[in-house]
CSV table of C-alpha atoms in Angstrom, one decimal:
chain,number,residue,atom,x,y,z
A,1484,MET,CA,31.6,12.3,28.6
A,1485,PHE,CA,31.3,11.3,24.9
A,1486,GLN,CA,33.3,13.8,22.5
A,1487,PHE,CA,32.3,13.9,18.8
A,1488,THR,CA,34.2,15.7,16.1
A,1489,ARG,CA,32.9,18.6,13.9
A,1490,LYS,CA,32.3,16.1,11.1
A,1491,GLN,CA,30.4,13.7,13.1
A,1492,ILE,CA,28.1,16.2,14.2
A,1493,GLN,CA,27.4,17.6,10.8
A,1494,ASN,CA,26.7,13.8,9.4
A,1495,HIS,CA,24.4,13.6,12.3
A,1496,LEU,CA,22.4,16.6,11.5
A,1497,VAL,CA,22.2,16.1,7.9
A,1498,GLU,CA,20.9,12.6,8.5
A,1499,ARG,CA,18.3,13.7,10.6
A,1500,LYS,CA,17.3,16.3,8.2
A,1501,ILE,CA,17.3,13.8,5.4
A,1502,LYS,CA,14.9,11.5,7.8
A,1503,ARG,CA,12.6,14.2,8.3
A,1504,THR,CA,12.2,14.9,4.6
A,1505,ARG,CA,11.8,11.4,3.5
A,1506,PHE,CA,8.4,11.8,1.0
A,1507,VAL,CA,7.4,8.4,0.8
A,1508,THR,CA,8.3,5.9,3.2
A,1509,LYS,CA,9.9,2.4,2.9
A,1510,ASP,CA,6.5,0.5,2.8
A,1511,GLY,CA,4.9,3.2,0.5
A,1512,HIS,CA,3.1,5.5,2.5
A,1513,CYS,CA,3.2,9.4,1.3
A,1514,ASN,CA,4.4,11.6,4.3
A,1515,ILE,CA,2.2,14.5,3.5
A,1516,LYS,CA,-0.4,17.0,4.9
A,1517,PHE,CA,-2.7,19.0,2.9
A,1518,GLY,CA,-3.4,22.7,3.7
A,1519,THR,CA,-4.7,24.2,7.0
A,1520,THR,CA,-7.9,24.4,8.9
A,1521,GLU,CA,-9.0,27.5,6.5
A,1522,TYR,CA,-8.8,25.3,3.2
A,1523,HIS,CA,-9.5,21.9,4.7
A,1524,ASN,CA,-12.9,21.2,3.3
A,1525,HIS,CA,-14.4,18.1,5.5
A,1526,PHE,CA,-17.6,18.4,3.6
A,1527,ALA,CA,-15.6,17.0,0.4
A,1528,PHE,CA,-14.9,13.8,2.2
A,1529,LEU,CA,-18.5,13.6,3.2
A,1530,MET,CA,-19.7,14.0,-0.6
A,1531,ASP,CA,-17.7,11.2,-1.5
A,1532,PHE,CA,-18.5,9.2,1.6
A,1533,TRP,CA,-18.0,5.6,0.2
A,1534,THR,CA,-14.1,6.3,-0.4
A,1535,THR,CA,-14.2,8.0,3.0
A,1536,PHE,CA,-15.5,5.1,4.4
A,1537,VAL,CA,-13.5,2.5,2.7
A,1538,GLU,CA,-10.2,4.4,3.5
A,1539,ILE,CA,-11.2,4.8,7.3
A,1540,HIS,CA,-9.6,2.1,10.2
A,1541,TRP,CA,-11.0,-1.1,10.7
A,1542,CYS,CA,-11.6,0.4,14.5
A,1543,PHE,CA,-13.9,3.1,13.0
A,1544,VAL,CA,-15.5,0.3,10.6
A,1545,ILE,CA,-16.4,-1.8,13.4
A,1546,VAL,CA,-17.6,0.7,15.7
A,1547,LEU,CA,-19.8,2.1,12.5
A,1548,PHE,CA,-21.2,-1.8,12.0
A,1549,ALA,CA,-22.4,-1.6,15.7
A,1550,ALA,CA,-23.8,1.9,15.6
A,1551,ALA,CA,-25.6,1.5,12.4
A,1552,PHE,CA,-27.6,-1.4,13.7
A,1553,THR,CA,-27.9,-0.5,17.5
A,1554,GLY,CA,-28.9,3.1,16.6
A,1555,SER,CA,-31.7,1.8,14.0
A,1556,TRP,CA,-33.1,-0.7,16.0
A,1557,PHE,CA,-33.4,2.2,19.1
A,1558,ILE,CA,-34.8,4.6,16.6
A,1559,PHE,CA,-37.5,2.2,15.3
A,1560,GLY,CA,-38.1,0.9,18.9
A,1561,LEU,CA,-39.1,4.6,19.9
A,1562,LEU,CA,-41.3,5.2,17.1
A,1563,TRP,CA,-42.9,1.4,18.0
A,1564,TYR,CA,-43.5,2.8,21.4
A,1565,SER,CA,-45.0,6.0,20.3
A,1566,LEU,CA,-47.5,4.3,18.0
A,1567,ALA,CA,-48.5,1.8,21.0
A,1568,LYS,CA,-48.6,4.4,23.0
A,1569,ASN,CA,-50.7,7.1,21.3
A,1570,ASN,CA,-53.0,3.9,20.4
A,1571,GLY,CA,-53.5,3.7,24.1
A,1572,ASP,CA,-52.1,0.1,24.1
A,1573,PHE,CA,-50.6,0.8,27.6
A,1574,GLU,CA,-54.0,1.4,29.2
A,1575,VAL,CA,-55.6,-1.4,31.1
A,1576,LEU,CA,-59.5,-1.6,29.9
A,1577,GLN,CA,-62.4,-3.1,32.0
A,1578,ASN,CA,-63.0,-5.3,28.8
A,1579,SER,CA,-60.3,-7.5,28.1
A,1580,ALA,CA,-62.0,-8.6,24.6
A,1581,GLU,CA,-62.2,-4.9,23.4
A,1582,SER,CA,-58.6,-4.2,24.4
A,1583,GLN,CA,-57.3,-7.2,22.8
A,1584,ARG,CA,-59.1,-6.3,19.6
A,1585,MET,CA,-58.3,-2.7,19.1
A,1586,LYS,CA,-54.3,-2.9,20.2
A,1587,CYS,CA,-51.8,-2.1,17.5
A,1588,ILE,CA,-49.4,-4.3,18.8
A,1589,GLU,CA,-49.3,-7.5,20.9
A,1590,ASN,CA,-47.3,-7.7,24.2
A,1591,ILE,CA,-45.8,-4.1,23.8
A,1592,ASN,CA,-46.0,-2.4,27.3
A,1593,SER,CA,-42.6,-0.5,27.7
A,1594,LEU,CA,-40.1,0.8,25.9
A,1595,THR,CA,-37.8,-2.4,26.2
A,1596,THR,CA,-40.4,-4.7,24.8
A,1597,ALA,CA,-40.8,-2.1,21.9
A,1598,PHE,CA,-37.0,-2.1,21.5
A,1599,LEU,CA,-37.0,-6.1,21.6
A,1600,TYR,CA,-39.7,-6.0,19.1
A,1601,SER,CA,-37.8,-3.6,16.5
A,1602,LEU,CA,-34.9,-5.8,16.7
A,1603,GLU,CA,-36.6,-9.0,16.2
A,1604,THR,CA,-38.6,-7.3,13.0
A,1605,GLN,CA,-35.2,-5.9,11.6
A,1606,THR,CA,-33.8,-9.0,12.1
A,1607,THR,CA,-36.4,-11.1,11.2
A,1608,ILE,CA,-36.3,-13.3,13.9
A,1609,GLY,CA,-39.8,-13.4,15.2
A,1610,TYR,CA,-40.0,-15.3,18.3
A,1611,GLY,CA,-43.9,-15.0,18.1
A,1612,GLY,CA,-44.7,-13.1,21.6
A,1613,ARG,CA,-44.8,-9.8,19.8
A,1614,ALA,CA,-47.0,-9.1,16.7
A,1615,LEU,CA,-48.9,-6.6,14.8
A,1616,THR,CA,-52.7,-7.2,15.0
A,1617,GLY,CA,-53.6,-5.1,11.8
A,1618,HIS,CA,-55.8,-3.1,13.1
A,1619,CYS,CA,-53.5,0.4,12.9
A,1620,PRO,CA,-52.6,1.5,9.4
A,1621,GLY,CA,-49.5,2.9,10.5
A,1622,THR,CA,-47.8,0.2,12.1
A,1623,VAL,CA,-48.0,-1.6,8.5
A,1624,ALA,CA,-46.5,1.4,7.0
A,1625,LEU,CA,-43.6,1.6,9.7
A,1626,LEU,CA,-43.1,-2.2,9.2
A,1627,ILE,CA,-42.5,-1.9,5.7
A,1628,ILE,CA,-40.4,1.3,6.3
A,1629,GLN,CA,-38.1,-0.5,9.0
A,1630,SER,CA,-37.6,-3.5,6.7
A,1631,LEU,CA,-36.8,-1.5,3.6
A,1632,MET,CA,-33.7,0.5,5.8
A,1633,GLY,CA,-32.6,-3.0,7.7
A,1634,ALA,CA,-31.9,-4.3,4.2
A,1635,ILE,CA,-30.1,-1.0,3.3
A,1636,ILE,CA,-28.1,-0.9,6.0
A,1637,ASN,CA,-27.1,-4.7,5.3
A,1638,CYS,CA,-26.0,-4.3,1.8
A,1639,PHE,CA,-24.2,-0.8,2.9
A,1640,MET,CA,-22.3,-2.7,5.4
A,1641,CYS,CA,-21.8,-6.1,3.8
A,1642,GLY,CA,-20.2,-4.2,0.8
A,1643,LEU,CA,-17.9,-2.0,3.2
A,1644,ILE,CA,-16.4,-4.7,4.7
A,1645,LEU,CA,-16.1,-6.6,1.8
A,1646,ALA,CA,-14.6,-3.4,-0.3
A,1647,LYS,CA,-12.0,-3.3,2.9
A,1648,ILE,CA,-11.0,-7.0,2.8
A,1649,SER,CA,-10.6,-6.6,-1.1
A,1650,LEU,CA,-8.3,-3.7,-1.3
A,1651,PRO,CA,-5.7,-4.1,-4.1
A,1652,LYS,CA,-3.1,-2.2,-1.6
A,1653,ARG,CA,-3.3,-5.6,0.8
A,1654,ARG,CA,-2.2,-7.4,-2.7
A,1655,ALA,CA,0.8,-4.7,-2.6
A,1656,LYS,CA,1.9,-6.3,0.9
A,1657,THR,CA,3.5,-9.2,-0.6
A,1658,VAL,CA,5.4,-7.6,-3.3
A,1659,THR,CA,8.7,-6.4,-1.8
A,1660,PHE,CA,11.6,-4.7,-2.8
A,1661,SER,CA,15.3,-4.9,-1.8
A,1662,GLU,CA,16.4,-2.8,1.3
A,1663,THR,CA,19.1,-0.7,-0.6
A,1664,ALA,CA,20.1,0.0,-4.2
A,1665,VAL,CA,23.4,-0.4,-5.8
A,1666,ILE,CA,25.1,1.0,-8.7
A,1667,CYS,CA,27.5,-1.4,-10.7
A,1668,LEU,CA,28.4,-2.1,-14.5
A,1669,TRP,CA,25.9,-4.3,-16.3
A,1670,LYS,CA,26.0,-5.3,-20.0
A,1671,GLY,CA,28.6,-2.5,-20.4
A,1672,ASN,CA,26.9,0.3,-18.9
A,1673,LEU,CA,26.9,2.1,-16.0
A,1674,CYS,CA,23.6,1.2,-13.9
A,1675,LEU,CA,21.6,1.9,-11.0
A,1676,GLN,CA,20.2,-1.4,-10.1
A,1677,ILE,CA,17.3,-2.3,-7.8
A,1678,ARG,CA,15.5,-5.9,-7.0
A,1679,VAL,CA,11.8,-6.8,-6.6
A,1680,ALA,CA,10.1,-9.9,-5.5
A,1681,ASN,CA,6.7,-11.0,-5.6
A,1682,LEU,CA,6.1,-13.4,-2.8
A,1683,ARG,CA,2.9,-15.2,-4.2
A,1684,LYS,CA,2.7,-17.7,-6.9
A,1685,THR,CA,0.1,-15.8,-8.6
A,1686,LEU,CA,1.1,-13.2,-11.3
A,1687,LEU,CA,0.4,-9.6,-11.6
A,1688,ILE,CA,-0.5,-9.2,-15.0
A,1689,GLY,CA,0.8,-6.0,-17.2
A,1690,SER,CA,3.5,-5.0,-14.9
A,1691,HIS,CA,5.4,-1.9,-15.4
A,1692,ILE,CA,8.1,0.1,-13.4
A,1693,TYR,CA,9.3,3.7,-13.5
A,1694,GLY,CA,11.0,6.0,-11.1
A,1695,LYS,CA,10.7,9.5,-10.1
A,1696,LEU,CA,13.6,11.1,-8.4
A,1697,LEU,CA,12.2,13.8,-6.0
A,1698,ARG,CA,14.7,17.0,-4.8
A,1699,THR,CA,14.8,20.7,-4.5
A,1700,THR,CA,15.7,22.7,-7.2
A,1701,ILE,CA,16.4,26.3,-8.3
A,1702,THR,CA,15.2,27.7,-11.7
A,1703,PRO,CA,17.2,30.1,-13.9
A,1704,GLU,CA,14.8,32.7,-12.8
A,1705,GLY,CA,15.6,32.1,-8.7
A,1706,GLU,CA,12.4,30.0,-8.1
A,1707,THR,CA,12.9,27.3,-5.4
A,1708,ILE,CA,10.9,24.2,-6.5
A,1709,ILE,CA,10.5,21.5,-3.8
A,1710,LEU,CA,9.8,18.2,-4.6
A,1711,ASP,CA,11.1,18.4,-8.2
A,1712,GLN,CA,10.3,15.3,-10.1
A,1713,VAL,CA,12.4,13.6,-12.7
A,1714,ASN,CA,11.6,11.0,-14.5
A,1715,ILE,CA,13.6,7.6,-14.1
A,1716,ASP,CA,13.6,4.7,-16.5
A,1717,PHE,CA,13.9,1.0,-15.4
A,1718,LEU,CA,14.5,-1.9,-17.3
A,1719,VAL,CA,14.8,-5.3,-17.0
A,1720,ASP,CA,15.9,-7.8,-19.5
A,1721,ALA,CA,12.9,-8.1,-21.2
A,1722,GLY,CA,12.1,-4.5,-21.3
A,1723,LYS,CA,9.7,-2.6,-18.7
A,1724,ASP,CA,6.2,-3.3,-19.7
A,1725,ASN,CA,4.6,-6.8,-19.1
A,1726,LEU,CA,6.8,-8.1,-17.0
A,1727,PHE,CA,6.9,-12.0,-16.5
A,1728,PHE,CA,7.1,-11.3,-12.6
A,1729,VAL,CA,7.0,-15.1,-11.4
A,1730,CYS,CA,10.6,-14.3,-9.8
A,1731,PRO,CA,12.6,-11.9,-8.3
A,1732,LEU,CA,13.7,-9.1,-10.6
A,1733,THR,CA,16.5,-6.8,-11.0
A,1734,LEU,CA,15.5,-3.5,-12.3
A,1735,TYR,CA,18.1,-1.6,-14.1
A,1736,HIS,CA,18.3,2.0,-14.6
A,1737,VAL,CA,21.2,3.3,-17.2
A,1738,ILE,CA,23.3,6.2,-16.0
A,1739,ASP,CA,24.1,7.8,-19.3
A,1740,LYS,CA,24.7,11.5,-20.0
A,1741,SER,CA,20.8,12.3,-19.6
A,1742,SER,CA,20.4,10.8,-16.7
A,1743,PRO,CA,20.2,13.0,-13.1
A,1744,PHE,CA,22.9,10.2,-11.2
A,1745,SER,CA,25.8,11.0,-14.3
A,1746,GLU,CA,26.3,14.3,-12.2
A,1747,MET,CA,27.4,12.1,-9.0
A,1748,ALA,CA,30.3,10.3,-8.1
A,1749,ALA,CA,31.2,7.7,-5.7
A,1750,ASP,CA,32.5,9.9,-3.1
A,1751,THR,CA,29.9,12.9,-3.5
A,1752,LEU,CA,26.8,10.5,-3.7
A,1753,GLN,CA,26.0,10.4,0.2
A,1754,GLN,CA,26.2,14.2,0.2
A,1755,GLN,CA,23.3,14.6,-2.4
A,1756,ASP,CA,19.8,15.7,-1.3
A,1757,PHE,CA,17.4,13.6,-3.1
A,1758,GLU,CA,14.9,11.1,-2.7
A,1759,LEU,CA,14.4,8.1,-5.5
A,1760,VAL,CA,11.0,7.0,-5.6
A,1761,VAL,CA,10.1,3.5,-7.3
A,1762,PHE,CA,6.7,2.4,-8.7
A,1763,LEU,CA,5.6,-0.7,-9.8
A,1764,ASP,CA,2.0,-1.1,-11.4
A,1765,GLY,CA,0.1,-4.4,-12.2
A,1766,MET,CA,-3.1,-6.0,-12.0
A,1767,ALA,CA,-3.5,-8.9,-9.4
A,1768,GLU,CA,-4.3,-12.6,-11.8
A,1769,SER,CA,-6.8,-13.7,-9.0
A,1770,THR,CA,-9.0,-10.6,-8.2
A,1771,SER,CA,-8.4,-8.5,-11.6
A,1772,LEU,CA,-7.9,-5.5,-9.6
A,1773,SER,CA,-5.0,-2.9,-10.1
A,1774,CYS,CA,-2.7,-2.1,-7.3
A,1775,GLN,CA,0.7,-0.3,-7.2
A,1776,VAL,CA,3.5,-0.6,-5.1
A,1777,ARG,CA,5.7,2.1,-4.1
A,1778,THR,CA,9.3,2.4,-2.1
A,1779,SER,CA,11.8,5.0,-1.9
A,1780,TYR,CA,15.8,5.4,-1.5
A,1781,LEU,CA,17.8,7.8,0.2
A,1782,PRO,CA,21.3,8.7,-0.8
A,1783,ARG,CA,22.5,6.7,2.3
A,1784,GLU,CA,20.7,3.7,1.1
A,1785,ILE,CA,22.4,3.5,-2.4
A,1786,LYS,CA,25.8,1.5,-2.6
A,1787,TRP,CA,28.1,2.5,-5.4
A,1788,GLY,CA,30.2,-0.2,-6.5
A,1789,TYR,CA,28.4,-3.2,-5.1
A,1790,SER,CA,26.5,-5.7,-7.0
A,1791,PHE,CA,23.5,-8.1,-5.9
A,1792,LEU,CA,23.9,-11.9,-4.8
A,1793,PRO,CA,22.4,-14.4,-7.0
A,1794,VAL,CA,19.1,-15.5,-5.9
A,1795,ILE,CA,17.9,-18.3,-8.9
A,1796,SER,CA,19.5,-21.4,-9.1
A,1797,ARG,CA,18.7,-25.0,-10.7
A,1798,THR,CA,19.3,-27.9,-8.5
A,1799,LYS,CA,20.3,-31.5,-9.9
A,1800,GLY,CA,16.6,-32.7,-10.1
A,1801,GLY,CA,16.0,-29.9,-12.3
A,1802,LYS,CA,13.9,-27.7,-10.3
A,1803,TYR,CA,14.5,-23.8,-9.9
A,1804,ARG,CA,14.9,-22.6,-6.8
A,1805,VAL,CA,14.8,-19.0,-5.1
A,1806,ASP,CA,16.9,-18.2,-2.2
A,1807,LEU,CA,15.3,-14.9,-0.8
A,1808,SER,CA,17.7,-14.8,2.0
A,1809,ASN,CA,20.3,-13.2,-0.8
A,1810,PHE,CA,17.7,-10.8,-1.8
A,1811,SER,CA,19.0,-7.4,-0.5
A,1812,LYS,CA,22.7,-8.8,0.2
A,1813,THR,CA,25.4,-7.2,-2.1
A,1814,GLU,CA,29.1,-7.8,-2.7
A,1815,PRO,CA,31.9,-5.3,-3.6
A,1816,ALA,CA,32.4,-5.1,-7.7
A,1817,VAL,CA,34.7,-3.3,-10.2
A,1818,THR,CA,33.2,-0.2,-11.0
A,1819,PRO,CA,34.0,3.5,-12.1
A,1820,HIS,CA,34.3,6.0,-9.6
A,1821,CYS,CA,32.0,8.5,-11.6
A,1822,ALA,CA,29.9,8.4,-14.8
A,1823,TYR,CA,32.2,11.0,-16.3
A,1824,CYS,CA,35.0,8.4,-15.8
A,1825,PHE,CA,32.9,5.7,-17.3
A,1826,HIS,CA,32.0,7.5,-20.4
A,1827,ASN,CA,35.4,8.8,-21.1
A,1828,GLU,CA,36.6,6.6,-24.2
A,1829,HIS,CA,40.1,6.3,-22.9
A,1830,ASN,CA,38.8,4.6,-19.5
A,1831,LYS,CA,36.1,2.6,-20.5
A,1832,GLU,CA,37.9,0.2,-22.2
A,1833,PHE,CA,40.3,-0.4,-19.1
A,1834,ILE,CA,37.2,-0.4,-17.1
A,1835,LEU,CA,35.4,-3.1,-19.0
A,1836,HIS,CA,38.5,-5.4,-19.3
A,1837,GLN,CA,39.1,-5.3,-15.5
A,1838,HIS,CA,35.5,-6.0,-15.2
A,1839,VAL,CA,35.5,-9.7,-15.6
A,1840,ARG,CA,32.7,-11.7,-13.9
A,1841,GLU,CA,33.5,-15.4,-13.5
A,1842,GLY,CA,29.9,-16.1,-11.9
A,1843,ILE,CA,28.9,-17.0,-8.6
A,1844,ASP,CA,27.1,-19.8,-7.7
A,1845,ASN,CA,24.2,-19.3,-4.9
A,1846,LEU,CA,25.6,-21.4,-2.0
A,1847,GLY,CA,23.5,-24.2,-0.7
A,1848,PHE,CA,22.2,-25.0,-4.2
A,1849,ASP,CA,23.6,-27.2,-6.6
A,1850,VAL,CA,24.0,-25.7,-10.4
A,1851,ILE,CA,24.1,-28.0,-13.5
A,1852,ASP,CA,24.7,-27.5,-17.0
A,1853,LEU,CA,22.2,-24.8,-18.4
A,1854,GLN,CA,22.0,-27.4,-21.6
A,1855,ASP,CA,19.7,-29.7,-19.6
A,1856,SER,CA,16.3,-29.6,-20.2
A,1857,VAL,CA,14.1,-28.8,-17.2
A,1858,ASP,CA,10.1,-28.9,-17.3
A,1859,VAL,CA,9.3,-28.3,-13.8
A,1860,THR,CA,9.4,-24.8,-11.9
A,1861,GLU,CA,9.5,-24.4,-8.3
A,1862,GLY,CA,8.9,-21.1,-6.6
């Protein structure tokens, strides 16, 4: 039999608890359920029917598409059948010339033929075998109504399919975050770092990034706040707004005295109960639609004392190359044990002196002198 220590069992239970309480999944979906049946108002979703139809799954859209057209054909087929029957078109008259003259619709003698006439009318097929005689005003009015309803159904279903295909969240699928976050030194500061990459060559215009730290807190009055949100500011070398998002970027959060991570250390980070949610907002260059990309990091997905491997290099031919195989790879880095240790003036100078980076070449690429002029960019 397998035997586990008490510590292993506790760690397993803690890990299961953290997995159950993840609020935002790695692909950006929110793990939340609104209310109960007592407060769940389905009528509100019907009032906002367009958003409801756009957000439903494709299988329901296909069923709705088939049901809308087939149902309208059948309903109007019943109406055509009723008009023809009430007019006596199904009765066999002795005088064939009189029968031919008084009929409302030619060649409709059953419900099946009435359904076929409805289909041919709404889809404008017009085989020529069935047609209006013009002797019944009701048939003219019904023809106008069916033509208008068919146009409305066509416009609605085409707009719905086009809206679902062009949803901006599909563009968000081509923006990816690193699987883990790291904490290390950057430009003389202790920082939490995350990587994000745009897998398309088209840019996200006006991109800006921000984060939220979700955790359970207790107020001085004794009130427990679940999912208390703390703002987390992220920066890149060029700032935090209007990013030039053409190649993978590394996001930095400076862990200073005002940062919630300043209370944590390398040996206590995994024991914390929080979730870091990172947002990237932007507008797709090709469609001009706004989109948002989300992901989250749990304490076990944050590595203290590691840094990311480089992903951008230049070849001797003067082209920029992006190696996404190193996108989420990390390496150990000289990092203080905690934020308090780093901010201590006596230790800070010693840590920065030890933190000497010689540079790491991206394996597989030939790096040339940065002073060479380069005019060609390759994604």
